[in-house]
PDB file of C-alpha atoms in Angstrom:
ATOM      1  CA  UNK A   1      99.397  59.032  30.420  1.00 72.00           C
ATOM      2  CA  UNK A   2     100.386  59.731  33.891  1.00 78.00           C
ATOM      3  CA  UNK A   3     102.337  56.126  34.678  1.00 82.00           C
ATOM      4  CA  UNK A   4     104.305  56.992  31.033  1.00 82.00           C
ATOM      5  CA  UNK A   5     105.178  60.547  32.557  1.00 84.00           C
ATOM      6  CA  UNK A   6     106.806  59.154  36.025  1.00 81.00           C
ATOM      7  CA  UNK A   7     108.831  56.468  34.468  1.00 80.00           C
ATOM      8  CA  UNK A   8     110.062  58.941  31.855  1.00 81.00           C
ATOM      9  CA  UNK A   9     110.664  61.093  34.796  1.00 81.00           C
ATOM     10  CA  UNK A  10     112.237  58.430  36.727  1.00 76.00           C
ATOM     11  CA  UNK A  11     114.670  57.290  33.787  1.00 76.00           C
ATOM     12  CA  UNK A  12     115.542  60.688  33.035  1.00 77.00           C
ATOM     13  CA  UNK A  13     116.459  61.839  36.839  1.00 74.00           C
ATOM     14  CA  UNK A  14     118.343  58.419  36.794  1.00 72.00           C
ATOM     15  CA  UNK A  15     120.441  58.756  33.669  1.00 72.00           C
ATOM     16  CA  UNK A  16     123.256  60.527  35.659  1.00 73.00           C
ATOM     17  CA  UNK A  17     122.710  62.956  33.684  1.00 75.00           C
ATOM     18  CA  UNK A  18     121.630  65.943  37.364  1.00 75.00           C
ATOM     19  CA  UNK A  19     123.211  63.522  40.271  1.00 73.00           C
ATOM     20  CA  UNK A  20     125.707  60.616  40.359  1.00 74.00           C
ATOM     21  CA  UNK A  21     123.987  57.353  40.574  1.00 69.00           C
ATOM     22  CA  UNK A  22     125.725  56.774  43.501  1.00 75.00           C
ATOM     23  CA  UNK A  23     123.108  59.456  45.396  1.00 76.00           C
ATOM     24  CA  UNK A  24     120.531  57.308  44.366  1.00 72.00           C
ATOM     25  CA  UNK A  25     118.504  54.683  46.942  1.00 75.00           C
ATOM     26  CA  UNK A  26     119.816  51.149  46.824  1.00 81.00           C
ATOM     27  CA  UNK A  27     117.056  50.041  44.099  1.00 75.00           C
ATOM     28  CA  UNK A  28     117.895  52.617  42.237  1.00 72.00           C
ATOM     29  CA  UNK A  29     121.853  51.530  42.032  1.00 78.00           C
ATOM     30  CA  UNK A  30     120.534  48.440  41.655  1.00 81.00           C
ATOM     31  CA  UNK A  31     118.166  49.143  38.289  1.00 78.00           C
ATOM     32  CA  UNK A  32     120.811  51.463  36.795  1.00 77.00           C
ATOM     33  CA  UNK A  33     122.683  48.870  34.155  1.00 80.00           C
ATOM     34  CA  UNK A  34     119.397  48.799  32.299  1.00 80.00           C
ATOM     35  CA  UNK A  35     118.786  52.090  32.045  1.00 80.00           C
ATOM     36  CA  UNK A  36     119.123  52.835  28.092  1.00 82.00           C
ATOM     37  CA  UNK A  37     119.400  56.943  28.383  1.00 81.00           C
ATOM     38  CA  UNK A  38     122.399  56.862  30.929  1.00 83.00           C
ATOM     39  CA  UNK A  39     124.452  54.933  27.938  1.00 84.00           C
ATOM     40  CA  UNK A  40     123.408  57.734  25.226  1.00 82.00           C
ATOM     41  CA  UNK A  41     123.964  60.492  27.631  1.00 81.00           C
ATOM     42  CA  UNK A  42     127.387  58.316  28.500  1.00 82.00           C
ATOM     43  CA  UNK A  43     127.768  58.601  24.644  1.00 83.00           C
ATOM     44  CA  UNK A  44     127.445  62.845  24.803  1.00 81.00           C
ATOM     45  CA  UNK A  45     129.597  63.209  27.490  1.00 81.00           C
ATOM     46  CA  UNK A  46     132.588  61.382  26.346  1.00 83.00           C
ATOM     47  CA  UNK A  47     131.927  62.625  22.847  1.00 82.00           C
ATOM     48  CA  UNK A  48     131.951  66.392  24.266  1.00 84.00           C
ATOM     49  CA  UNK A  49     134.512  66.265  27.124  1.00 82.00           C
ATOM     50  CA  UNK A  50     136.848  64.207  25.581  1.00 80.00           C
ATOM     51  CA  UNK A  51     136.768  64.098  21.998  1.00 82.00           C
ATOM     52  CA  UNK A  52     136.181  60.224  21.869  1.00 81.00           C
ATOM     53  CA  UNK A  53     136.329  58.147  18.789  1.00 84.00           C
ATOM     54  CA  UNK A  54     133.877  55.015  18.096  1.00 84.00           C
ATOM     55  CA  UNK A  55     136.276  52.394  19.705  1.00 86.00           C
ATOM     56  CA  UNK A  56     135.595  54.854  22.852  1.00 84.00           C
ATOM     57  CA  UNK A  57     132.148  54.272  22.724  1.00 85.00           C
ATOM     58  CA  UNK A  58     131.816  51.036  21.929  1.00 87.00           C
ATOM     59  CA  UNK A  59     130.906  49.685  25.431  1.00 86.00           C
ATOM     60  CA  UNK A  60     127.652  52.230  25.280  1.00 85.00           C
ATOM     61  CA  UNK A  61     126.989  51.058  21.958  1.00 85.00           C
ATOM     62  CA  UNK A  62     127.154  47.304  22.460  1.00 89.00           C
ATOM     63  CA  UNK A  63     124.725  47.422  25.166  1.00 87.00           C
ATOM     64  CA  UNK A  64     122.264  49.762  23.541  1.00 84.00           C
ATOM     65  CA  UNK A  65     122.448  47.173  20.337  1.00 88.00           C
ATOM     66  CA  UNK A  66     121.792  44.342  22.602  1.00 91.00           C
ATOM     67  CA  UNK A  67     119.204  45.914  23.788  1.00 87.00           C
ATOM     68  CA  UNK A  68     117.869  46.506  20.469  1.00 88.00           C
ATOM     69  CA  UNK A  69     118.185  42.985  19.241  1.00 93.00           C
ATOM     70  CA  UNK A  70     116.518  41.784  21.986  1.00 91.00           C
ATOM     71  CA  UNK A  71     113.424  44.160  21.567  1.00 89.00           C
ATOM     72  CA  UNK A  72     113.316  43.469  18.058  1.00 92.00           C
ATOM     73  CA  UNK A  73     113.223  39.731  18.821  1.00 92.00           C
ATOM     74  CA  UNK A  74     110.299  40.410  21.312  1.00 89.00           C
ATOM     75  CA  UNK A  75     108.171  42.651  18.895  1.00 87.00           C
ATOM     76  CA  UNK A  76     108.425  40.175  16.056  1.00 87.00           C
ATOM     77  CA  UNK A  77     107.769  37.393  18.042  1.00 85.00           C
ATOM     78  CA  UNK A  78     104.682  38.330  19.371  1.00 78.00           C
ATOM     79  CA  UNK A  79     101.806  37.326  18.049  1.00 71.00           C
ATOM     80  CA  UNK A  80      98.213  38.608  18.812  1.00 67.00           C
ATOM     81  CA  UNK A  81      95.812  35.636  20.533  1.00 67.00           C
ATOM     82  CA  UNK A  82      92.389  36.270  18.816  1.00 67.00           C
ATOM     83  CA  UNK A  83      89.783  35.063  20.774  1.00 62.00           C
ATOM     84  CA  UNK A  84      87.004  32.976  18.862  1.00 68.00           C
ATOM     85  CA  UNK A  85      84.059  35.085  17.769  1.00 69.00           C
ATOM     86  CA  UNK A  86      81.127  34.383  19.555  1.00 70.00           C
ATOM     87  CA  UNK A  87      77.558  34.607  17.118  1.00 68.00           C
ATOM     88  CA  UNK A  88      75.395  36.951  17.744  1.00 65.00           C
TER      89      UNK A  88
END
């Protein structure tokens, strides 16, 4: 429970959302493309600021869908190795 709290933590103080990234250490400038909720908070900000359309957004949203194809591809292509039952 604890390790799920500091990465949310981490993603979340990471998402540009309180600092630039820029203020960040070099690992985390260097992690930042793959961080999904700086794109959705990308999405608010241009959305609220600026009034954007779709074809404004569409950078955010072909990365988040990539993302989301690859997951996909990953969750349905696992498999669960059984291990043989032993007799009692």
């Amino acid at each position: 429970m604890f390790i799920m709290f500091f990465f949310l933590l981490l993603f979340i103080l990471m998402s540009d959302i309180f600092n630039p990234y820029q203020q960040s250490a070099r690992l985390g400038i260097k992690y930042y493309p793959i961080n999904l909720l700086r794109y959705f908070i990308q999405v608010v900000r241009t959305i609220f600021f600026r009034g954007a359309t779709l074809v404004n957004m569409y950078p955010a949203f072909r990365v988040v869908i990539a993302f989301r194809v690859v997951a996909t591809i990953w969750v349905v292509s696992y498999r669960k190795r059984n291990l043989p039952i032993q007799p009692v």
